[in-house]
Coordinates of C-alpha atoms and ligand atoms in Angstrom, one line a residue:
Chain U
M163 CA 28.0 -53.8 38.9
T164 CA 24.7 -52.5 40.3
H165 CA 22.4 -55.4 41.1
L166 CA 19.1 -54.9 39.2
P167 CA 16.2 -55.1 41.5
N168 CA 13.7 -57.9 40.7
H169 CA 10.5 -56.6 42.1
N170 CA 7.5 -58.9 42.6
H171 CA 5.6 -55.7 43.1
D172 CA 3.9 -53.4 40.6
P173 CA 5.9 -50.2 40.7
S174 CA 2.7 -48.1 40.5
I175 CA 1.5 -49.1 43.9
A176 CA 4.7 -48.0 45.7
T177 CA 4.1 -45.9 48.9
I178 CA 7.3 -44.1 48.4
E179 CA 9.5 -43.8 45.4
V180 CA 12.9 -42.1 45.4
K181 CA 14.2 -41.2 42.0
N182 CA 17.8 -40.3 41.3
L183 CA 18.3 -38.4 44.5
V184 CA 21.5 -36.2 44.6
V185 CA 22.2 -34.4 47.9
H186 CA 25.1 -32.1 48.7
Y187 CA 26.3 -30.8 52.1
G188 CA 28.0 -27.6 50.9
P189 CA 30.3 -28.7 48.2
R190 CA 30.4 -32.3 49.3
K191 CA 28.3 -34.7 47.4
I192 CA 26.7 -37.2 49.9
L193 CA 24.1 -39.0 47.7
D194 CA 24.9 -39.6 44.1
G195 CA 21.7 -40.7 42.4
V196 CA 19.9 -42.9 44.8
S197 CA 16.7 -44.6 43.7
L198 CA 14.5 -47.0 45.6
R199 CA 10.9 -47.9 46.2
V200 CA 8.9 -48.8 49.3
F201 CA 5.7 -50.8 49.0
P202 CA 2.7 -51.0 51.3
A203 CA 3.0 -53.3 54.3
E204 CA 6.7 -53.9 53.7
I205 CA 9.8 -53.5 55.8
L206 CA 12.6 -52.0 53.8
V207 CA 16.0 -52.0 55.4
V208 CA 18.6 -49.5 54.3
L209 CA 22.0 -50.9 55.0
G210 CA 25.4 -49.4 54.7
G211 CA 28.6 -48.4 56.4
S212 CA 29.0 -45.5 58.7
G213 CA 29.0 -42.2 56.9
C214 CA 27.6 -43.5 53.6
G215 CA 24.7 -41.2 53.7
K216 CA 21.9 -43.3 55.3
S217 CA 20.7 -40.6 57.7
T218 CA 21.0 -38.1 54.9
L219 CA 18.7 -40.2 52.7
L220 CA 16.2 -40.4 55.6
R221 CA 16.3 -36.7 56.3
T222 CA 15.7 -36.0 52.6
M223 CA 12.8 -38.5 52.5
L224 CA 11.3 -36.7 55.5
G225 CA 11.5 -33.3 53.8
L226 CA 14.0 -32.0 56.4
L227 CA 16.7 -31.5 53.7
R228 CA 16.3 -30.3 50.1
P229 CA 18.0 -32.4 47.5
T230 CA 20.1 -30.8 44.7
S231 CA 18.2 -32.9 42.2
G232 CA 15.9 -35.9 42.1
Q233 CA 12.5 -36.6 43.5
V234 CA 10.9 -38.2 46.5
L235 CA 7.4 -39.3 45.6
I236 CA 5.1 -40.1 48.5
K237 CA 1.6 -41.1 47.4
S238 CA 2.7 -39.7 43.9
K239 CA 3.4 -36.2 45.4
D240 CA 6.9 -35.0 45.0
I241 CA 7.7 -33.8 48.5
T242 CA 10.9 -32.0 47.5
R243 CA 8.7 -29.4 45.7
L244 CA 6.0 -28.9 48.3
N245 CA 6.0 -26.0 50.8
E246 CA 5.6 -26.5 54.5
D247 CA 1.8 -26.2 54.4
E248 CA 1.4 -28.8 51.7
L249 CA 3.9 -31.0 53.5
L250 CA 1.8 -31.0 56.6
E251 CA -0.7 -33.4 55.2
I252 CA 2.0 -36.0 54.4
R253 CA 3.7 -35.4 57.8
L254 CA 0.5 -36.3 59.6
R255 CA 0.6 -39.7 57.9
T256 CA 4.3 -40.5 58.6
G257 CA 5.9 -41.3 61.9
V258 CA 9.6 -41.1 62.7
L259 CA 11.8 -42.6 65.4
F260 CA 15.1 -40.7 65.5
Q261 CA 18.4 -42.2 66.4
S262 CA 18.3 -40.5 69.8
A263 CA 14.6 -41.0 70.3
A264 CA 14.2 -37.1 70.3
L265 CA 11.6 -37.1 73.2
F266 CA 10.8 -33.6 74.5
N267 CA 12.7 -33.5 77.8
S268 CA 10.3 -31.1 79.6
M269 CA 7.3 -33.3 79.0
T270 CA 6.3 -36.6 80.5
I271 CA 6.0 -39.7 78.4
E272 CA 2.3 -39.4 78.1
E273 CA 2.5 -35.7 77.1
N274 CA 5.1 -36.6 74.5
V275 CA 2.9 -39.3 73.0
S276 CA -0.3 -37.3 73.1
L277 CA 1.3 -34.1 71.6
P278 CA 0.6 -34.8 68.0
L279 CA -3.0 -35.8 68.9
R280 CA -3.5 -32.6 70.9
E281 CA -2.0 -30.4 68.2
H282 CA -3.6 -31.9 65.1
T283 CA -6.9 -33.4 66.2
A284 CA -10.0 -31.9 67.8
L285 CA -10.5 -34.9 70.1
N286 CA -11.3 -34.2 73.7
D287 CA -8.9 -34.8 76.5
A288 CA -10.4 -38.1 77.7
T289 CA -10.2 -39.7 74.2
I290 CA -6.6 -38.4 73.7
K291 CA -5.7 -39.9 77.1
I292 CA -7.1 -43.3 76.2
M293 CA -5.5 -43.3 72.7
S294 CA -2.1 -42.4 74.0
R295 CA -2.3 -45.0 76.8
I296 CA -3.1 -47.6 74.2
K297 CA 0.0 -46.7 72.3
I298 CA 2.1 -46.6 75.4
G299 CA 0.8 -50.1 76.3
L300 CA 1.5 -51.4 72.9
V301 CA 5.3 -50.6 73.3
G302 CA 5.2 -52.1 76.8
L303 CA 5.6 -49.0 78.8
S304 CA 2.4 -49.0 80.8
G305 CA 3.0 -47.6 84.2
Y306 CA 5.6 -45.1 83.0
E307 CA 3.1 -42.6 81.7
D308 CA 4.1 -39.9 84.2
F309 CA 7.9 -40.4 83.9
L310 CA 10.1 -37.8 82.3
P311 CA 12.4 -39.0 79.5
S312 CA 15.4 -38.4 81.7
Q313 CA 14.1 -41.1 84.1
L314 CA 14.0 -43.8 81.4
S315 CA 16.8 -46.1 80.1
G316 CA 17.9 -45.9 76.5
G317 CA 15.8 -48.8 75.3
M318 CA 12.7 -47.4 77.1
K319 CA 13.3 -44.0 75.5
K320 CA 13.4 -45.7 72.0
R321 CA 10.1 -47.5 72.8
A322 CA 8.5 -44.2 74.1
G323 CA 9.7 -42.5 70.9
L324 CA 8.1 -45.3 68.9
A325 CA 4.8 -44.8 70.8
R326 CA 4.9 -41.2 69.8
A327 CA 5.8 -42.0 66.2
I328 CA 2.7 -44.2 65.9
S329 CA 0.3 -42.0 67.9
M330 CA -1.4 -40.7 64.7
D331 CA -1.6 -44.2 63.2
P332 CA 0.8 -43.3 60.3
E333 CA 0.9 -45.2 57.0
V334 CA 4.7 -44.9 56.8
L335 CA 7.1 -45.3 59.6
F336 CA 10.8 -44.3 59.5
F337 CA 13.4 -45.7 61.9
D338 CA 17.0 -44.3 62.2
E339 CA 19.1 -47.0 63.8
P340 CA 16.4 -48.4 66.1
S341 CA 18.8 -50.8 67.9
A342 CA 22.0 -48.8 68.0
G343 CA 23.3 -48.7 71.6
L344 CA 20.9 -51.3 72.9
D345 CA 21.7 -54.7 74.4
P346 CA 20.9 -57.7 72.2
I347 CA 17.8 -58.7 74.2
T348 CA 16.3 -55.2 74.1
A349 CA 17.2 -54.9 70.4
A350 CA 15.4 -58.1 69.7
G351 CA 12.4 -56.8 71.6
L352 CA 12.3 -53.7 69.4
D353 CA 12.6 -55.9 66.3
D354 CA 9.5 -57.9 67.4
L355 CA 7.7 -54.6 68.0
I356 CA 8.5 -53.5 64.4
L357 CA 7.2 -56.8 63.0
K358 CA 4.1 -56.5 65.1
L359 CA 3.4 -53.0 63.8
K360 CA 3.8 -54.2 60.2
K361 CA 1.4 -57.1 60.8
T362 CA -1.3 -55.2 62.8
F363 CA -1.3 -51.8 61.1
K364 CA 0.0 -52.8 57.6
M365 CA 2.4 -49.9 57.7
S366 CA 5.3 -49.4 55.2
I367 CA 8.4 -49.3 57.3
I368 CA 11.8 -48.0 56.5
V369 CA 14.6 -49.0 58.8
V370 CA 18.1 -47.6 58.6
T371 CA 20.6 -49.8 60.4
H372 CA 23.8 -51.7 60.3
E373 CA 22.9 -54.3 62.8
L374 CA 23.0 -57.5 60.7
P375 CA 21.1 -59.8 63.1
S376 CA 18.2 -57.5 63.2
V377 CA 18.4 -56.9 59.4
F378 CA 17.9 -60.6 58.7
K379 CA 15.1 -60.9 61.2
I380 CA 12.9 -58.0 60.0
A381 CA 13.7 -57.2 56.4
D382 CA 11.3 -57.9 53.6
R383 CA 13.7 -56.2 51.2
I384 CA 17.2 -54.7 51.7
V385 CA 18.8 -51.8 49.9
M386 CA 22.5 -51.5 50.5
M387 CA 24.3 -48.2 50.0
D388 CA 28.0 -47.4 49.6
K389 CA 29.6 -44.0 49.0
G390 CA 26.2 -42.4 48.1
L391 CA 25.2 -45.1 45.7
V392 CA 22.7 -48.0 45.9
I393 CA 24.9 -51.1 45.3
F394 CA 22.3 -53.8 46.1
D395 CA 18.5 -54.0 46.1
G396 CA 16.8 -57.4 46.9
T397 CA 15.6 -59.8 49.5
T398 CA 17.4 -61.4 52.4
E399 CA 18.1 -64.6 50.5
E400 CA 19.5 -62.6 47.6
I401 CA 21.8 -60.6 49.7
K402 CA 23.2 -63.7 51.4
A403 CA 23.9 -65.2 47.9
S404 CA 25.2 -61.9 46.4
S405 CA 28.6 -61.9 44.9
I406 CA 29.2 -58.2 45.0
P407 CA 32.5 -57.8 46.9
R408 CA 31.4 -54.8 49.0
V409 CA 28.2 -56.6 50.0
R410 CA 30.0 -59.8 50.9
Q411 CA 32.5 -57.9 52.9
F412 CA 29.7 -56.2 54.8
I413 CA 27.7 -59.4 55.6
E414 CA 30.8 -61.4 56.5
R415 CA 32.1 -58.5 58.6
E416 CA 35.6 -58.4 57.0
P417 CA 37.6 -55.3 57.9
E418 CA 38.6 -52.7 55.4
G419 CA 41.7 -53.9 53.4
D420 CA 45.0 -52.6 54.9
A421 CA 43.1 -50.6 57.5
C422 CA 45.8 -51.4 60.0
Q423 CA 48.9 -53.0 58.8
T424 CA 49.6 -55.2 61.7
G425 CA 52.1 -57.4 59.9
Q426 CA 54.3 -54.5 58.9
F427 CA 54.1 -53.0 62.4
L428 CA 55.2 -56.3 64.0
E429 CA 58.0 -56.6 61.5
A430 CA 59.2 -53.1 62.4
L431 CA 59.1 -54.0 66.0
N432 CA 61.2 -57.2 65.5
C433 CA 63.8 -55.4 63.4
G434 CA 64.1 -52.6 66.0
Chain N
M19 CA 49.5 -15.2 52.0
V20 CA 47.3 -12.4 50.5
R21 CA 45.2 -15.1 48.8
Y22 CA 44.9 -16.9 52.1
L23 CA 43.8 -13.7 53.8
L24 CA 41.3 -12.8 51.0
G25 CA 39.9 -16.3 51.1
Y26 CA 39.5 -16.0 54.9
I27 CA 37.7 -12.7 54.6
G28 CA 35.5 -14.0 51.8
R29 CA 34.5 -17.1 53.8
Q30 CA 33.7 -15.0 56.9
A31 CA 31.7 -12.5 54.8
G32 CA 29.8 -15.4 53.2
R33 CA 29.0 -16.9 56.6
A34 CA 27.9 -13.5 57.9
V35 CA 25.6 -13.0 54.9
A36 CA 24.1 -16.5 55.4
N37 CA 23.6 -15.7 59.1
L38 CA 21.9 -12.4 58.3
H39 CA 19.7 -14.2 55.8
Q40 CA 18.7 -16.8 58.4
A41 CA 18.1 -14.0 61.0
A42 CA 15.9 -12.1 58.6
R43 CA 13.8 -15.3 57.9
L44 CA 13.5 -15.9 61.7
I45 CA 12.3 -12.3 62.2
N46 CA 9.9 -12.6 59.4
Q47 CA 8.4 -15.8 60.6
T48 CA 8.3 -14.7 64.2
A49 CA 6.5 -11.5 63.2
Y50 CA 4.0 -13.6 61.3
W51 CA 3.3 -16.1 64.1
V52 CA 3.1 -13.5 66.8
T53 CA 0.6 -11.4 65.0
I54 CA -1.5 -12.9 62.2
G55 CA -0.7 -16.5 63.0
S56 CA -1.7 -16.2 66.7
F57 CA -5.1 -14.7 65.7
K58 CA -5.7 -17.5 63.1
K59 CA -4.4 -20.5 65.0
G60 CA -4.3 -19.3 68.6
V61 CA -1.5 -19.1 71.2
R62 CA -0.2 -22.0 73.3
V63 CA -1.4 -20.6 76.7
G64 CA 0.3 -23.3 78.8
S65 CA 3.7 -22.6 77.3
L66 CA 3.2 -18.8 77.5
I67 CA 2.5 -19.0 81.3
H68 CA 5.5 -21.3 81.7
E69 CA 7.7 -18.9 79.9
M70 CA 6.3 -15.9 81.7
T71 CA 7.1 -17.6 85.0
A72 CA 10.7 -18.4 83.9
V73 CA 11.4 -15.0 82.3
G74 CA 9.4 -12.7 84.7
F75 CA 8.5 -14.1 88.0
N76 CA 11.8 -16.0 88.6
S77 CA 13.8 -12.9 87.8
I78 CA 12.1 -10.7 90.4
P79 CA 14.6 -11.3 93.3
I80 CA 17.7 -10.7 91.3
V81 CA 16.3 -7.6 89.5
A82 CA 15.1 -6.2 92.8
V83 CA 18.4 -6.7 94.6
I84 CA 20.5 -5.3 91.8
A85 CA 18.2 -2.3 91.3
F86 CA 18.3 -1.6 95.0
C87 CA 22.1 -1.7 95.0
I88 CA 22.3 0.6 92.0
G89 CA 19.9 3.0 93.6
M90 CA 22.1 3.1 96.7
I91 CA 25.3 3.6 94.7
L92 CA 23.7 6.4 92.7
A93 CA 22.5 8.2 95.8
L94 CA 25.9 8.0 97.4
Q95 CA 27.8 9.2 94.3
A96 CA 25.3 12.0 93.8
A97 CA 25.6 13.1 97.5
Y98 CA 29.4 13.2 97.1
Q99 CA 29.1 15.9 94.4
L100 CA 26.0 17.7 95.6
R101 CA 27.2 18.1 99.2
R102 CA 29.9 20.5 97.9
I103 CA 27.5 22.9 96.4
G104 CA 25.0 22.4 99.2
A105 CA 22.2 21.0 97.1
M106 CA 21.6 17.7 98.8
V107 CA 17.9 17.7 98.0
Y108 CA 18.8 17.2 94.3
V109 CA 19.9 13.7 95.1
A110 CA 16.3 12.7 94.5
D111 CA 16.3 14.2 91.0
L112 CA 19.6 12.6 90.0
V113 CA 18.8 9.1 91.3
C114 CA 15.2 9.0 90.0
L115 CA 15.8 10.5 86.6
S116 CA 18.8 8.3 85.7
I117 CA 17.0 5.2 86.9
A118 CA 13.8 5.9 85.1
R119 CA 15.4 6.9 81.8
E120 CA 18.5 4.8 81.6
L121 CA 19.6 2.4 84.3
G122 CA 16.2 0.8 85.1
P123 CA 15.5 -0.4 81.5
M124 CA 19.2 -1.2 80.7
L125 CA 20.1 -3.0 83.9
T126 CA 16.9 -5.1 83.7
A127 CA 17.6 -6.0 80.1
I128 CA 21.2 -7.0 80.8
I129 CA 20.2 -9.2 83.7
V130 CA 17.4 -10.8 81.7
A131 CA 19.8 -11.3 78.7
G132 CA 22.1 -13.2 81.0
R133 CA 19.4 -15.2 82.6
S134 CA 16.7 -15.9 80.0
G135 CA 18.4 -15.1 76.8
A136 CA 21.1 -17.6 77.6
A137 CA 18.4 -20.1 78.7
F138 CA 16.6 -19.7 75.3
T139 CA 19.8 -20.4 73.4
A140 CA 20.7 -23.4 75.6
E141 CA 17.2 -24.9 75.4
I142 CA 16.8 -24.6 71.6
G143 CA 20.4 -25.6 71.0
S144 CA 20.2 -28.7 73.0
M145 CA 16.9 -29.6 71.4
K146 CA 18.6 -29.2 68.0
V147 CA 21.5 -31.5 69.1
A148 CA 19.0 -34.1 70.3
E149 CA 17.1 -34.0 67.0
E150 CA 14.1 -32.7 68.9
I151 CA 13.6 -29.8 66.5
D152 CA 13.6 -32.3 63.6
A153 CA 11.1 -34.3 65.5
L154 CA 8.9 -31.2 65.9
V155 CA 9.0 -30.6 62.2
T156 CA 8.3 -34.1 61.2
M157 CA 5.3 -34.1 63.5
G158 CA 4.0 -31.1 61.6
L159 CA 4.6 -28.6 64.4
N160 CA 6.2 -25.4 63.4
P161 CA 9.2 -24.7 65.7
I162 CA 8.7 -21.0 65.5
K163 CA 5.1 -21.2 66.6
F164 CA 5.8 -23.9 69.1
L165 CA 9.0 -22.6 70.7
V166 CA 9.7 -19.0 69.7
V167 CA 6.3 -17.4 70.0
P168 CA 5.7 -18.1 73.7
K169 CA 9.1 -16.9 74.5
F170 CA 8.7 -13.8 72.5
M171 CA 5.3 -12.9 74.0
A172 CA 6.5 -13.7 77.5
M173 CA 9.5 -11.4 77.0
L174 CA 7.4 -8.6 75.6
L175 CA 5.0 -8.8 78.5
M176 CA 7.5 -9.4 81.4
L177 CA 10.5 -7.2 80.6
P178 CA 8.5 -3.9 80.9
C179 CA 7.0 -5.2 84.2
L180 CA 10.5 -6.0 85.5
T181 CA 11.7 -2.6 84.4
L182 CA 8.9 -0.9 86.4
L183 CA 10.0 -3.0 89.4
A184 CA 13.6 -2.0 88.9
D185 CA 12.6 1.7 88.6
L186 CA 10.6 1.6 91.8
T187 CA 13.2 -0.4 93.8
G188 CA 16.0 1.8 92.6
M189 CA 14.2 5.0 93.6
V190 CA 13.2 3.6 97.0
A191 CA 16.8 2.6 97.6
G192 CA 17.9 6.2 96.8
G193 CA 15.4 7.4 99.4
V194 CA 16.5 4.9 102.0
I195 CA 20.1 6.1 101.6
G196 CA 19.0 9.7 101.6
V197 CA 17.1 9.3 104.8
A198 CA 19.5 7.0 106.6
S199 CA 22.8 8.5 105.9
L200 CA 22.4 11.8 104.1
G201 CA 20.0 13.3 106.5
L202 CA 17.2 14.0 104.0
D203 CA 13.6 14.0 105.1
A204 CA 11.5 11.2 103.5
G205 CA 8.7 13.5 102.6
V206 CA 11.1 15.9 100.9
Y207 CA 12.7 13.1 98.9
Y208 CA 9.3 11.9 97.8
Q209 CA 8.1 15.4 96.8
Q210 CA 11.3 16.1 95.0
A211 CA 11.2 12.8 93.1
L212 CA 7.6 13.4 92.0
R213 CA 8.6 16.8 90.7
A214 CA 11.7 15.5 88.9
V215 CA 10.3 12.4 87.1
A216 CA 7.7 13.0 84.5
M217 CA 5.4 10.3 83.1
K218 CA 7.2 10.5 79.8
D219 CA 10.5 9.5 81.4
I220 CA 8.9 6.3 82.7
I221 CA 7.1 5.6 79.4
G222 CA 10.3 6.3 77.4
G223 CA 12.1 3.7 79.6
L224 CA 9.3 1.2 79.0
V225 CA 9.4 1.7 75.2
K226 CA 13.1 1.0 75.3
S227 CA 12.5 -2.1 77.3
L228 CA 10.2 -3.4 74.6
S229 CA 12.9 -3.0 72.0
F230 CA 15.3 -4.8 74.4
A231 CA 12.8 -7.6 74.7
C232 CA 12.9 -8.1 71.0
I233 CA 16.7 -8.1 70.9
I234 CA 17.0 -10.6 73.7
T235 CA 14.5 -13.1 72.4
L236 CA 15.6 -12.9 68.7
V237 CA 19.3 -13.1 69.5
G238 CA 18.8 -15.9 72.0
V239 CA 16.6 -18.0 69.7
H240 CA 18.6 -17.3 66.6
Q241 CA 21.8 -18.4 68.3
G242 CA 20.0 -21.5 69.5
F243 CA 19.0 -22.5 66.0
L244 CA 22.6 -22.0 64.8
V245 CA 23.9 -24.8 67.1
E246 CA 25.4 -27.6 65.1
G247 CA 27.0 -30.8 66.3
G248 CA 27.3 -31.2 70.0
A249 CA 27.4 -29.8 73.5
T250 CA 30.5 -27.6 72.8
S251 CA 28.5 -25.8 70.2
V252 CA 25.7 -25.2 72.7
G253 CA 28.2 -23.6 75.1
E254 CA 29.7 -21.4 72.4
R255 CA 26.4 -20.2 71.1
T256 CA 25.1 -19.5 74.7
T257 CA 28.2 -17.3 75.3
S258 CA 27.8 -15.6 72.0
S259 CA 24.0 -15.1 72.6
V260 CA 24.7 -13.2 75.9
V261 CA 27.5 -11.1 74.5
T262 CA 25.6 -10.2 71.3
S263 CA 22.4 -9.3 73.2
I264 CA 24.3 -7.1 75.7
F265 CA 26.1 -5.4 72.8
L266 CA 23.0 -4.8 70.9
I267 CA 21.1 -3.6 74.0
I268 CA 23.7 -1.0 74.7
L269 CA 23.9 0.0 71.0
A270 CA 20.1 0.4 70.9
D271 CA 20.1 2.4 74.2
C272 CA 22.8 4.7 72.7
F273 CA 20.6 5.2 69.7
F274 CA 17.4 6.0 71.7
T275 CA 19.2 8.4 74.1
T276 CA 20.8 10.3 71.2
L277 CA 17.4 10.5 69.5
S278 CA 15.6 11.8 72.6
Y279 CA 18.4 14.3 73.2
I280 CA 18.1 15.7 69.7
F281 CA 14.3 15.9 69.7
T282 CA 13.8 17.5 73.2
Ligands
ATP734 N1 25.1 -31.3 58.9 C1 26.1 -31.8 58.1 N2 27.0 -31.0 57.5 C2 28.0 -31.4 56.7 N3 28.2 -32.7 56.4 C3 27.4 -33.6 57.0 C4 26.3 -33.2 57.9 N4 25.7 -34.3 58.3 C5 26.4 -35.4 57.7 N5 27.4 -34.9 56.9 C6 28.3 -35.8 56.2 O1 27.5 -36.6 55.3 C7 28.0 -37.9 55.3 C8 26.9 -38.9 55.5 O2 26.4 -38.7 56.8 P1 25.2 -39.5 57.3 O3 24.8 -39.0 58.7 O4 24.1 -39.6 56.3 O5 25.8 -41.0 57.5 P2 25.2 -42.3 57.9 O6 25.2 -43.2 56.8 O7 23.9 -42.1 58.6 O8 26.3 -42.8 59.0 P3 26.0 -43.6 60.4 O9 25.7 -45.0 60.1 O10 27.3 -43.4 61.1 O11 24.9 -42.8 61.1 C9 29.1 -38.0 56.3 O12 30.3 -38.1 55.6 C10 29.1 -36.7 57.1 O13 30.4 -36.2 57.2
MG735 MG1 23.1 -42.1 60.7

């Protein structure tokens, strides 16, 4: 039933390769052998219902969670076997935008954005200031440098989080639900921003989401997960033409069968 | 029923062991980053000053007021007993000794556990809930170095200072009561206090306060990292942080006092 991926890419140039990842939370198996590849300058969207393990996959790919078995190869290094010091080098080349933006509340936007630069580079203050202002400008937040995160709206926080994620010019960028909780216009703005980043910086971008409109707009390739398994891997056109029932159900937004038995309930009412 | 009970005990024990394991790792890493790590990679001076202000400077009023009250209470209670045997001048001995050895360090530690220990847990806990700790890690910043070390150092530096302040305020308060309502002469109180309190009493108190500083920071921070889920968990962990700190502080004090009683 699994759709075999038809890659136009040579597997050896993959930026990230996930092989047979199995992850448990205590005794519960969350991921059951997930494999996928991310190529340079590509936006890969990971799609799937709530609770199917998307965030878990992301956290494992970031080295925040150790898998039970399987590999995560980033630049041909298996990050699940590296210790924190060895991971550092890879972490400096990846940026993450968390679901809740995860800005540091006690710091201003500019301090948030410049933090990685201040901690990991030997640049002087003036250069750091210029560099972080460029990134803040790129996400359209010029003028808000001295605001605290609590003074920003949800969409602005996401954009500030994005500015921080790209402050070190990463090669790989991870997004966990970038448009969740945003209005359609703001969400579309964020999608444009993601596309712009891919075009200007040639980043590999992994987006976890279940917002269909934004999926079709930004995705180069889509991986769909269900119950800890990859059930689809292909392009936007392929997913629209797919005949896998679970995939169809997802893109046509059909409810779970028998989720609420309205008919029976009404019948019972009529009889009573 | 028995199986249920055994299962429950087993799960609790398992959780306790896991907690202990985590705490040991935390202590290990903190020890590394406070000593070797801070020589190799430096300390975040800005954060240290910020934490020192929060832990030390901002606690001055409450510590001073409470120490003053305790000094007064001690003086009055001592006078009550000493008046009957006509040895009022020993009020100074009683007040100053018990404050320097016991009440100064312990009271200060308990106040700071309630103020700063709870704040540590709440801060780290809410950072964990908001994925900020994960963000730190993915940015290649060690949460221990970044968050724990400034708190730990600030606590080690400030708690002894606050303890000295409490000692001094408590002793002065005893003197004020002595002069104002017990009819003692200020000079006599001063001379008597100097004779009663030896340097080793004060230093012993400060050594205790250093160990209390370790307890408050490690418990506060550990409980913060244990937060899972949402705001309820932050609240629960904060309560548990204060209760555990105070319990361990009193236990440690008990241990130190017994030790010094045996060896003197
Ligand atoms: N810290 C945790 N401890 C135990 N179980 C967890 C933990 N985090 C997540 N889970 C479980 O793992 C499963 C997958 O969670 P995950 O967060 O990866 O889902 P998701 O696909 O990101 O869902 P959503 O789209 O709602 O964010 C869920 O069933 C959840 O109950
Ligand atoms: Mg999620």
